[in-house]
Coordinates of C-alpha atoms and ligand atoms in Angstrom, one line a residue:
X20 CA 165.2 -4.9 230.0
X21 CA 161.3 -4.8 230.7
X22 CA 159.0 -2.5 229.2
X23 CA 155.4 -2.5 229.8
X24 CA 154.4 -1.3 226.4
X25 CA 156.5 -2.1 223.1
X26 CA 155.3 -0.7 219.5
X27 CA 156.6 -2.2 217.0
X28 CA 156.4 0.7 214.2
X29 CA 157.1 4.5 214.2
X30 CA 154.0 5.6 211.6
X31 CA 151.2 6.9 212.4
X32 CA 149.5 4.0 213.9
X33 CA 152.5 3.8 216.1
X34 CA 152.4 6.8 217.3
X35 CA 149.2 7.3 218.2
X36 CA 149.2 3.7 219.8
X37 CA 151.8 5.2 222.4
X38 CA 150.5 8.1 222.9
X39 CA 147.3 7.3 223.9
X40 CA 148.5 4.6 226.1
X41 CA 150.9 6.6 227.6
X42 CA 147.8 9.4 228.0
X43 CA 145.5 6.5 229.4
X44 CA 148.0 4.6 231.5
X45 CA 150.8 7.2 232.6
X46 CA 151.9 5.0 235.2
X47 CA 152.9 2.4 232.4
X48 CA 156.2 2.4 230.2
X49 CA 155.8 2.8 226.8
X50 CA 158.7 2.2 224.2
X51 CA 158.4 2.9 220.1
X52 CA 160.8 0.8 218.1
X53 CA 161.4 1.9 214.4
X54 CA 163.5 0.8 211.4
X55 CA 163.3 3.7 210.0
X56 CA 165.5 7.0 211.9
X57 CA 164.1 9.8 209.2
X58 CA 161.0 9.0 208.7
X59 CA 158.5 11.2 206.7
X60 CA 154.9 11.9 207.3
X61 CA 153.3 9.6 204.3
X62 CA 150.7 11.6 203.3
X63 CA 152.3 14.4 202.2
X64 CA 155.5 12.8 200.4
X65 CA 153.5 13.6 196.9
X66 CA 154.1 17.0 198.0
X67 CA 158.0 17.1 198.8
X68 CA 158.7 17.0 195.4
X69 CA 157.7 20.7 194.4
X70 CA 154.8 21.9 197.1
X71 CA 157.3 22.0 199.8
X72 CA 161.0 24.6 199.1
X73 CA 162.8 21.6 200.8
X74 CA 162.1 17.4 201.7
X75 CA 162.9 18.5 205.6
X76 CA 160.1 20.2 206.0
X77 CA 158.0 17.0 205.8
X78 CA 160.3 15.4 208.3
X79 CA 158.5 13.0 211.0
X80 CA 159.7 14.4 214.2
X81 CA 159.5 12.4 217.3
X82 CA 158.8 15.6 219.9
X83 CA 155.4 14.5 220.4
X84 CA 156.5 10.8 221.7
X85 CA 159.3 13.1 223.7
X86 CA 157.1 14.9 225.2
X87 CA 155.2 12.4 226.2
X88 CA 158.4 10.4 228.0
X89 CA 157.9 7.6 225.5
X90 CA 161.2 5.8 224.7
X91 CA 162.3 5.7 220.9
X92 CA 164.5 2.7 219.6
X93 CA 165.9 3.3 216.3
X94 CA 166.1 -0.1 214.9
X95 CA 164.7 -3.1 213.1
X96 CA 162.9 -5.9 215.0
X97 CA 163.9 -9.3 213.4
X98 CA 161.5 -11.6 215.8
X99 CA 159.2 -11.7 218.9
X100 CA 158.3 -14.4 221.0
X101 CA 154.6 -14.4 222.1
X102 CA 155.0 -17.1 225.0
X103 CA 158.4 -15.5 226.1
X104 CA 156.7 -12.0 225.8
X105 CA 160.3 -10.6 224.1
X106 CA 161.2 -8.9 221.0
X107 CA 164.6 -9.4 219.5
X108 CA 166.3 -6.5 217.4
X109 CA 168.3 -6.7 214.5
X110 CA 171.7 -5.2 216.7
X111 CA 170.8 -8.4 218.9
X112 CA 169.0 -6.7 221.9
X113 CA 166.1 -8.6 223.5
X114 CA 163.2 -6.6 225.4
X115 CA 160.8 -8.1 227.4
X116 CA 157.2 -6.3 227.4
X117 CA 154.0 -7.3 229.1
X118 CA 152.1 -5.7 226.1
X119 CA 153.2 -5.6 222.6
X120 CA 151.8 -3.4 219.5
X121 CA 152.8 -4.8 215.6
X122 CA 152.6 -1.1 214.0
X123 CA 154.6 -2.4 210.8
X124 CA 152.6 -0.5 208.3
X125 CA 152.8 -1.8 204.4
X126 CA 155.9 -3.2 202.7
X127 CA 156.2 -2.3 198.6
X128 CA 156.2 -5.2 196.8
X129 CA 157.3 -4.2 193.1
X130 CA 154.6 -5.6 190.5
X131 CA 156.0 -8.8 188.6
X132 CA 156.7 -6.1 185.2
X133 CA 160.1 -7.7 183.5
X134 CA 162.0 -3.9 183.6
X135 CA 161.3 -3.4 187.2
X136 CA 164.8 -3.5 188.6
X137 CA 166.4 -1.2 186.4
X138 CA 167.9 1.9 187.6
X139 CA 165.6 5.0 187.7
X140 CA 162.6 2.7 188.4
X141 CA 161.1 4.2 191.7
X142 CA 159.2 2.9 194.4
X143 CA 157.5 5.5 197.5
X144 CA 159.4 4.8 200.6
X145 CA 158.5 6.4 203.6
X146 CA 162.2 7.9 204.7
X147 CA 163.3 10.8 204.0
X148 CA 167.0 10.0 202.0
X149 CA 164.8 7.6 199.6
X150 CA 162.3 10.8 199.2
X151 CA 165.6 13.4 198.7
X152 CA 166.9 10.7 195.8
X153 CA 163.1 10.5 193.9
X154 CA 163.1 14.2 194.5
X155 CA 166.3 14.8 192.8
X156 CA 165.7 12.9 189.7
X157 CA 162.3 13.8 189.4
X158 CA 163.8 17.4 189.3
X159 CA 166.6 16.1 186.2
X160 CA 163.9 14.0 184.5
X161 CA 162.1 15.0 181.7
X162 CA 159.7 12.2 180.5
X163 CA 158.3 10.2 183.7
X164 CA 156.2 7.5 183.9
X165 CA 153.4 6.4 186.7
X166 CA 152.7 3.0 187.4
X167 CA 149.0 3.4 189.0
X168 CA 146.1 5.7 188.9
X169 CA 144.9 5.0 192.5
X170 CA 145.0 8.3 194.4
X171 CA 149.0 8.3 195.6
X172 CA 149.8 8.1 191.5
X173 CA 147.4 10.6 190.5
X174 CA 148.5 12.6 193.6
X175 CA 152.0 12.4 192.2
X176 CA 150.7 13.0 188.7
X177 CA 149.1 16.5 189.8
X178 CA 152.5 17.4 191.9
X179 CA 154.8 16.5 189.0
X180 CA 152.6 18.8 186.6
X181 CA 154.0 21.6 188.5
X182 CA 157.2 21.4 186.2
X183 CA 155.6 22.7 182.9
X184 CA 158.7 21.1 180.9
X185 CA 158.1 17.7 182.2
X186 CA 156.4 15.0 179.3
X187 CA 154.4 12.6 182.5
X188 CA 152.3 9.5 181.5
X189 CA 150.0 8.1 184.2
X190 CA 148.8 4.5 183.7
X191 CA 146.2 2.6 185.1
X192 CA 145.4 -1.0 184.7
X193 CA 141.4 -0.6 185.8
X194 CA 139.2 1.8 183.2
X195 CA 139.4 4.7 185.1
X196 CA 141.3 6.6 187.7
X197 CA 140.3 6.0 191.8
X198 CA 138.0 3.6 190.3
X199 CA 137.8 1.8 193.8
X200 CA 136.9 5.7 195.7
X201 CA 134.9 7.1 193.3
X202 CA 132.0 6.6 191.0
X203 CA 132.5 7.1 187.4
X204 CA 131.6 10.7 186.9
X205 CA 134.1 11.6 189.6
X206 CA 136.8 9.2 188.0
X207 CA 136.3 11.4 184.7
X208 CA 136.4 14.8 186.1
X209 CA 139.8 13.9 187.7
X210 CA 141.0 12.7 184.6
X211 CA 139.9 15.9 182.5
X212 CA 141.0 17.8 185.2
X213 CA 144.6 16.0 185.5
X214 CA 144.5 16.3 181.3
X215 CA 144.1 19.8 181.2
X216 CA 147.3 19.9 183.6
X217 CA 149.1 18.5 180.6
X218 CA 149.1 15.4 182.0
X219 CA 148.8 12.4 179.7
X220 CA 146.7 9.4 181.1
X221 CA 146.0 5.4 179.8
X222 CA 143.5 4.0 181.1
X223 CA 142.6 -0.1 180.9
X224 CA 145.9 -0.5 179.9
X225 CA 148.8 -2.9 180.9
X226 CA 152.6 -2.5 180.9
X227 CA 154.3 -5.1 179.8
X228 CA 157.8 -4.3 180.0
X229 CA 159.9 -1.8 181.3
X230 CA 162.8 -1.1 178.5
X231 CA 166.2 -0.1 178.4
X232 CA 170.2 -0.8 178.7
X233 CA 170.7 -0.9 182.6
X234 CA 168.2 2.0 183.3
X235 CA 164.6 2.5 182.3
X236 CA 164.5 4.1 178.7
X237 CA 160.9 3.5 178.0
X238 CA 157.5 1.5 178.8
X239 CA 155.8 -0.8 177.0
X240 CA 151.8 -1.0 176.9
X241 CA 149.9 -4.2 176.8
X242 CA 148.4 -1.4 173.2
X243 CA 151.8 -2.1 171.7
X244 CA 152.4 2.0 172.8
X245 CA 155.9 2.3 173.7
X246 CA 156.4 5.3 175.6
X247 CA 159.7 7.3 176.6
X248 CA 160.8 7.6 180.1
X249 CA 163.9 9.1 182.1
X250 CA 162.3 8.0 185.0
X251 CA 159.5 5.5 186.5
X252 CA 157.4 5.5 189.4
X253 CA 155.8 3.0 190.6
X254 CA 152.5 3.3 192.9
X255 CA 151.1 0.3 192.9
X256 CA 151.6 -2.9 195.5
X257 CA 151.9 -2.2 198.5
X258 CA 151.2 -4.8 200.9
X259 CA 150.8 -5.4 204.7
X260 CA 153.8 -6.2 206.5
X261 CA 152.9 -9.1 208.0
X262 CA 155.9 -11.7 208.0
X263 CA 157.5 -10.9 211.3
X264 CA 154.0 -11.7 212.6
X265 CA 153.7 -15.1 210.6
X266 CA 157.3 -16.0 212.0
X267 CA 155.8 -15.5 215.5
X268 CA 152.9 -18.1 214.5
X269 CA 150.2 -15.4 214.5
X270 CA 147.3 -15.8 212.5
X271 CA 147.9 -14.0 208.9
X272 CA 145.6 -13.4 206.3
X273 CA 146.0 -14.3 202.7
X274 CA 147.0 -10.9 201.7
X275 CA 149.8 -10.7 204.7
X276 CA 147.5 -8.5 206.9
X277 CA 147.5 -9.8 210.6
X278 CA 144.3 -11.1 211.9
X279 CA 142.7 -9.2 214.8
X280 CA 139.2 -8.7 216.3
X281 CA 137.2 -5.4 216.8
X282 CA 139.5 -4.2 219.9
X283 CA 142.8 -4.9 217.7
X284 CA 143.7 -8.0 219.5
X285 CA 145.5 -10.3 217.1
X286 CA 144.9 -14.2 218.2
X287 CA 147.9 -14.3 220.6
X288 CA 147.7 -13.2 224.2
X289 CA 149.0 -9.7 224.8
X290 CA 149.4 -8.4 221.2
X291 CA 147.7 -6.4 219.0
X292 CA 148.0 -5.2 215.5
X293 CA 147.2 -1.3 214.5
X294 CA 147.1 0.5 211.3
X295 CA 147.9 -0.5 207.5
X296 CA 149.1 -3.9 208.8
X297 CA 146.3 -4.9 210.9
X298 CA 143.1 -6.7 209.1
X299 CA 140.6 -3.9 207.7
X300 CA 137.1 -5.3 207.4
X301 CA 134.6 -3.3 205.3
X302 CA 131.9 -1.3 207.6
X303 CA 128.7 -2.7 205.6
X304 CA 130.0 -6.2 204.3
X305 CA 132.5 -7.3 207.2
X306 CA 134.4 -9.1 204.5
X307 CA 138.4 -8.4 204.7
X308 CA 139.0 -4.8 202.8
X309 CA 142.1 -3.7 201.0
X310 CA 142.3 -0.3 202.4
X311 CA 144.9 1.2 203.8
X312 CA 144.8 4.8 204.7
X313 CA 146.3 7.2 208.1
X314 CA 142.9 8.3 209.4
X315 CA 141.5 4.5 209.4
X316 CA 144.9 3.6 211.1
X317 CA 145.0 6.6 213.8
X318 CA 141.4 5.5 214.7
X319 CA 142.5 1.8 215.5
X320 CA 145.6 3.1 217.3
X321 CA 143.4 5.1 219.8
X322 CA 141.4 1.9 219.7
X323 CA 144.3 -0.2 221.0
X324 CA 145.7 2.6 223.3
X325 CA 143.1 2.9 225.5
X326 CA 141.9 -0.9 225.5
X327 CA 145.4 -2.1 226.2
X328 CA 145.2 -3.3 229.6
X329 CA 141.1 -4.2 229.3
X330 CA 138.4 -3.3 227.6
X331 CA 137.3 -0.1 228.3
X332 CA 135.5 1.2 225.2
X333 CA 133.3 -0.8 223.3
X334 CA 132.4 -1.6 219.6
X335 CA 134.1 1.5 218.4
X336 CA 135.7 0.0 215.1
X337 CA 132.8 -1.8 213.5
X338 CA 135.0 -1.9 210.2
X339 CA 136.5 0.9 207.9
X340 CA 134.0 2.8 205.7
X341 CA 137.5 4.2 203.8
X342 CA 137.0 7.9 204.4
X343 CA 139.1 9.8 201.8
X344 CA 140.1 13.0 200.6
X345 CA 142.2 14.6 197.9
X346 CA 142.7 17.5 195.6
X347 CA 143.5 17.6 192.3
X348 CA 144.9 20.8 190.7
X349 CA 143.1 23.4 192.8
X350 CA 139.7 21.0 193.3
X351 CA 139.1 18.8 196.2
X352 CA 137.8 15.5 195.8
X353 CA 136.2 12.9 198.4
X354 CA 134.6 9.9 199.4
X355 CA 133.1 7.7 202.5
X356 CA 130.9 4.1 202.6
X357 CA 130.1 2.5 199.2
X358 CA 129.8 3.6 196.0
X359 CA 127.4 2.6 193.6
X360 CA 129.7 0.6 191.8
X361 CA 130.3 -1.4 194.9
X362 CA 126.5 -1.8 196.2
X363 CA 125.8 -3.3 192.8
X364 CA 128.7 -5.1 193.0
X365 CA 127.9 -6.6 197.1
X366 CA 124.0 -6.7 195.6
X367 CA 123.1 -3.4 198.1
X368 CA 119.7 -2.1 196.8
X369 CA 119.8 2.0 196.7
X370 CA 119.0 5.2 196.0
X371 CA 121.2 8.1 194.9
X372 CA 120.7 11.8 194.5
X373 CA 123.1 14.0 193.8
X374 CA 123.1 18.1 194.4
X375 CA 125.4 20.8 193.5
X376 CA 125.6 24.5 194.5
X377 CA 128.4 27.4 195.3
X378 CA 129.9 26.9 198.4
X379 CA 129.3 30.6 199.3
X380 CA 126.0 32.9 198.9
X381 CA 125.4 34.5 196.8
X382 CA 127.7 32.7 194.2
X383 CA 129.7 35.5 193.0
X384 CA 131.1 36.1 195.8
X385 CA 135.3 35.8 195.9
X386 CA 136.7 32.6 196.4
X387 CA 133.3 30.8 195.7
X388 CA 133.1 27.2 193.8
X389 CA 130.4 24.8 192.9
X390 CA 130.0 21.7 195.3
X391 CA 128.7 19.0 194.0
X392 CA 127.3 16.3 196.7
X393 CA 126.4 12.5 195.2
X394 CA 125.0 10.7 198.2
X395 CA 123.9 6.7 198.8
X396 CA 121.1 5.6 200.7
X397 CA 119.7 2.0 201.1
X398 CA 116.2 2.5 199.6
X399 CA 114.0 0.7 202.3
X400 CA 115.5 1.8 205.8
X401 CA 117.0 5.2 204.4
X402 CA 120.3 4.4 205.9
X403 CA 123.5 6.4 204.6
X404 CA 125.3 4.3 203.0
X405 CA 127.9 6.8 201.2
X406 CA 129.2 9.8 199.9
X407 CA 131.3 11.5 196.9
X408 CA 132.1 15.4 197.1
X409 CA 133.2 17.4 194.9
X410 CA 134.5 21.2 195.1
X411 CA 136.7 24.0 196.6
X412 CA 138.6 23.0 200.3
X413 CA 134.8 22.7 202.5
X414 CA 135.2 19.5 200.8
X415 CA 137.1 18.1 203.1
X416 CA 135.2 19.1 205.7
X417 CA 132.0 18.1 204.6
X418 CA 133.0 14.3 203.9
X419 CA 133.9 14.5 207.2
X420 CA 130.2 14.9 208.3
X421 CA 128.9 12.6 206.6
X422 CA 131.5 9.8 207.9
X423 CA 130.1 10.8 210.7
X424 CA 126.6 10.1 209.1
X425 CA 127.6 6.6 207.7
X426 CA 129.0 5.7 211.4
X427 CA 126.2 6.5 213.4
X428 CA 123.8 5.0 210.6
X429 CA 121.9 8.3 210.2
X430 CA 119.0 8.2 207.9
X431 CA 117.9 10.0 205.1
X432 CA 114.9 11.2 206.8
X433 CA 117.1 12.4 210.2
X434 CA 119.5 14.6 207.2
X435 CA 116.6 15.8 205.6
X436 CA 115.8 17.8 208.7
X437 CA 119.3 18.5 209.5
X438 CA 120.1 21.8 211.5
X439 CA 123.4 23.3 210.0
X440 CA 125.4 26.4 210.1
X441 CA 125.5 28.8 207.4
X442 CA 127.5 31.9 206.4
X443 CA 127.5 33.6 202.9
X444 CA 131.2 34.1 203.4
X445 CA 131.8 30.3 204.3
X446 CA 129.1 28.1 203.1
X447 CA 126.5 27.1 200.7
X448 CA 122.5 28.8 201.1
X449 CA 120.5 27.3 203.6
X450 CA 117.9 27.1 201.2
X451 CA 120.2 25.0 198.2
X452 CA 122.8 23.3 200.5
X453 CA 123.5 20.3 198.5
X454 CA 124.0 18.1 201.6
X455 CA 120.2 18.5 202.7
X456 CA 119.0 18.8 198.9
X457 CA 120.8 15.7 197.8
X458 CA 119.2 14.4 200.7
X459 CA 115.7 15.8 200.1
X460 CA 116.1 14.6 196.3
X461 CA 116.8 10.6 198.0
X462 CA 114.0 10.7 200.1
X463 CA 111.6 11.8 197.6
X464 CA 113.2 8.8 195.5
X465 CA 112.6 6.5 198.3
X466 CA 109.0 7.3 198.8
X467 CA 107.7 6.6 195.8
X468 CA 110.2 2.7 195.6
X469 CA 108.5 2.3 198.6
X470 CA 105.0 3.4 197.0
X471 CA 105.6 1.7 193.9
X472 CA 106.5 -1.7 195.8
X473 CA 103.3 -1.4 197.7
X474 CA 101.9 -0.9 195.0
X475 CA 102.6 -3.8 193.8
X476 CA 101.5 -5.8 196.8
X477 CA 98.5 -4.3 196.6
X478 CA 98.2 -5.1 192.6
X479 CA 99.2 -8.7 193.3
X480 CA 96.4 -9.2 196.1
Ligands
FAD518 C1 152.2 8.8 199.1 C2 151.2 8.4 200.1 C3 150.2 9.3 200.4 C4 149.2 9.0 201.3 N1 148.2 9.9 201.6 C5 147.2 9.6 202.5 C6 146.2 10.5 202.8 O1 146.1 11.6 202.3 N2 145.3 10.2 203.8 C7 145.4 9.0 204.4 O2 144.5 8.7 205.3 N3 146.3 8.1 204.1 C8 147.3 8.3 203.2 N4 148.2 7.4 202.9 C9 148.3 6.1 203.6 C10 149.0 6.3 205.0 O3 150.2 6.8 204.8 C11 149.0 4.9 205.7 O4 147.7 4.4 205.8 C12 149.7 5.1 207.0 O5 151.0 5.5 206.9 C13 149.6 3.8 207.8 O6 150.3 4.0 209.0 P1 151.0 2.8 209.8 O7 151.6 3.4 211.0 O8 150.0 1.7 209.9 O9 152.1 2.3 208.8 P2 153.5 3.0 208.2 O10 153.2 4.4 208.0 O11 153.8 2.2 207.0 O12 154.5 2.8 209.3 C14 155.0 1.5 209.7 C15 156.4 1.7 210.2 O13 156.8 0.5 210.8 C16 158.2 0.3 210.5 N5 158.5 -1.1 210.6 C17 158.0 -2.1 209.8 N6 158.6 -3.3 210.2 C18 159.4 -3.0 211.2 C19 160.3 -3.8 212.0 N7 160.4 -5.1 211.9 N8 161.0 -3.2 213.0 C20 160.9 -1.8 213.2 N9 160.1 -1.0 212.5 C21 159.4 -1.6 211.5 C22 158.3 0.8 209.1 O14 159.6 1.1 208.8 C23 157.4 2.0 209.1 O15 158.1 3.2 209.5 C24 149.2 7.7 202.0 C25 150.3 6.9 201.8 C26 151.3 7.2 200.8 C27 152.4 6.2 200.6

């Protein structure tokens, strides 16, 4: 059987891969092949523990690809042949395509801790009977342990708090918390934050062993702490699935991701690679970057969509500048483009100012919360270079604008004189909004690291 269009991969890259080539070519056939019959949408499965009455409700539903008279294949792919243009499935059905689309996401690849394959050690699978099971012990278990403090374990840190009676330890090998997102007075608000939710967090430490008769019983800390544990989580490892890819004699990188260049296009004729699996290259540096998140992934899937059958839109993935948002207890967190941990680390000269003011005016209004806004300029051209917000939901929003910024290399200058909307009901005062007075604060910094260098010209001549 011939299809035109064959996406390997029922995520959200996927998805969006089909639909927009179904939207851009409708004359084409498009066909979605997926291991996985009840899937979940990822990004909420921190939340189908106690957010959400019941695990369906966070069910990925496949009306949108009905709709759109895109086939669905429930079923594994085992190999494709890039010269024969077919993909074999597990059941032993062969498809031919004239376009295919590796959409194979990330694979969890448990961390090398002697302990891991003991019963009640958890991994985050994105299907909905492996979400019901963690949901069900996670409701009979009192003392549970997180493996990682990126943002999905402090995510299911925050959920789990929910259960007042439940002892959870979060542990992170790095110093802090979303140490990679965030710079370090964000890290440590989250922390205090997730602390005053009870929940009890190592940081810079190591386990070294996972303990007990069959099933987990307790963790050990690289400290010597041993600590007491019904249950553990683990939210660390994941890794791009890649292999089927390799099999096929595609170009892989190191880390499993499959190479591709800036329209998706992996190095063999007629197939491309979208979403976690796909190579991410960071927006300033260009050098391969570990991030794998749903908005980055949708954005390449459009990407691929449209450019399937040519090149129609040009340079519109210049690399990911890891736009992220979350919230923790009832405050939103968020970040875009480098921090200043990672310009000093990639040698970026900068400038940083950061503002903060309520998000409504005056501030006593109901419902009103302070925002804070760090932003990252490079201190000669003014350039955004990133991000952090802090603060009630406009938070997510507002990173949002300044992706924006970082994308269409906006300058500190051009935000300084930014036009924006304002409402007391919705929105910081026009005359203290901390995106234009972080801003204003950076340029004023600029000015005089300009002045001062001229100054030294001048000195030296
Ligand atoms: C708990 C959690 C919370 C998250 N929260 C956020 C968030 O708030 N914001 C954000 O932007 N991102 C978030 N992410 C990341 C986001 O989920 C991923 O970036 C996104 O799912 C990537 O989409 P994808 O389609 O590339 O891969 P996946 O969602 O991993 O989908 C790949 C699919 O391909 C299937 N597949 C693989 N191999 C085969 C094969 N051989 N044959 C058939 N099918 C195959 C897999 O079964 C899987 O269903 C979160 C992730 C997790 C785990």
């Amino acid at each position: 059987m011939k299809i035109n269009v064959i996406v390997i991969g029922g995520g959200p890259a996927g998805i969006i891969t089909a639909l927009t080539a179904k939207s851009v070519y409708p004359q084409k056939s498009v066909c979605v092949i997926k291991e996985i019959g009840d899937g979940v949408i990822p990004c909420a499965i921190p939340y189908m523990m106690h957010t959400l009455s019941d695990t369906s409700q966070n069910a990925m539903g496949n009306m949108p690809l009905e709709k759109a008279g895109i086939d669905i294949k429930v079923g594994k792919v085992v190999s494709f042949d890039p010269k024969a243009h077919t993909v074999t499935l597990e059941a032993g059905e062969v498809l031919s395509y004239e376009k295919l689309v590796l959409a194979t996401g990330t694979e969890v690849r448990m961390p090398p801790i002697p302990g891991v394959g003991k019963e009640n050690v958890f991994s985050i699978k994105k299907s909905m009977s492996a979400m019901k099971a963690l949901r069900e012990k996670v409701h009979q278990a009192g003392k549970i342990v997180i493996i990682g403090g990126g943002f999905i374990g402090a995510e299911f840190a925050d959920e789990l708090s929910q259960d007042a009676e439940a002892e959870i330890y979060l542990i992170e090998i790095m110093p802090k918390l979303l140490l990679s997102a965030f710079d370090d007075e964000f890290c440590d608000e989250i922390a205090r934050l997730l602390e005053t939710q009870g929940i009890n967090i190592r940081t810079g430490s190591r386990v070294v062993s996972i303990d007990g008769v069959g099933s987990a019983e307790s963790v050990t800390l690289d400290s010597g702490e041993k600590i007491p544990a019904d249950m553990v989580l683990i939210s660390v490892g994941a890794k791009p699935s890649g292999q089927l890819a390799e099999d096929a004699g595609l170009r892989v990188i190191e880390n499993g991701s499959v190479w591709v260049d800036d329209y998706m296009r992996t190095d063999a004729e007629d197939i491309f690679a979208v979403g976690d699996c796909a190579l991410k290259r960071d927006f300033f540096t260009r050098k391969a970057a570990p991030v794998w998140l749903a908005s980055t992934a949708t954005a390449e899937a459009r990407n691929a969509g449209t450019n399937i059958y040519g090149i129609r839109v040009l340079h519109q993935i210049q690399g990911t500048i890891a736009a992220f948002s979350t919230q923790i207890g009832k405050k939103s967190f968020a970040s875009a483009g480098m921090t200043c941990r990672s310009c000093e680390k990639e040698g970026f000269r900068f400038v940083t100012a950061t503002a903060v003011a309520p998000d409504r005016h005056p501030g006593v209004l109901p419902g009103a919360s302070e925002l804070r806004v760090k932003l990252i300029f490079s201190d000669r051209s003014g350039i955004m270079l990133g991000g952090q917000v802090s603060g009630g939901p406009s938070a997510g929003e507002l990173i949002n604008t300044i992706a924006l910024a970082i994308q269409k290399k906006v300058t500190v200058r051009e935000l300084d004189m930014l036009q924006i909307a304002t409402h007391p009901l919705l929105t910081p005062a026009p005359t203290v909004h901390p995106l234009i007075n972080a801003s204003h604060q950076a340029l004023a910094k600029l000015r005089s690291t300009i002045q001062s260098a001229r100054d030294g010209t001048q000195n030296q001549s």
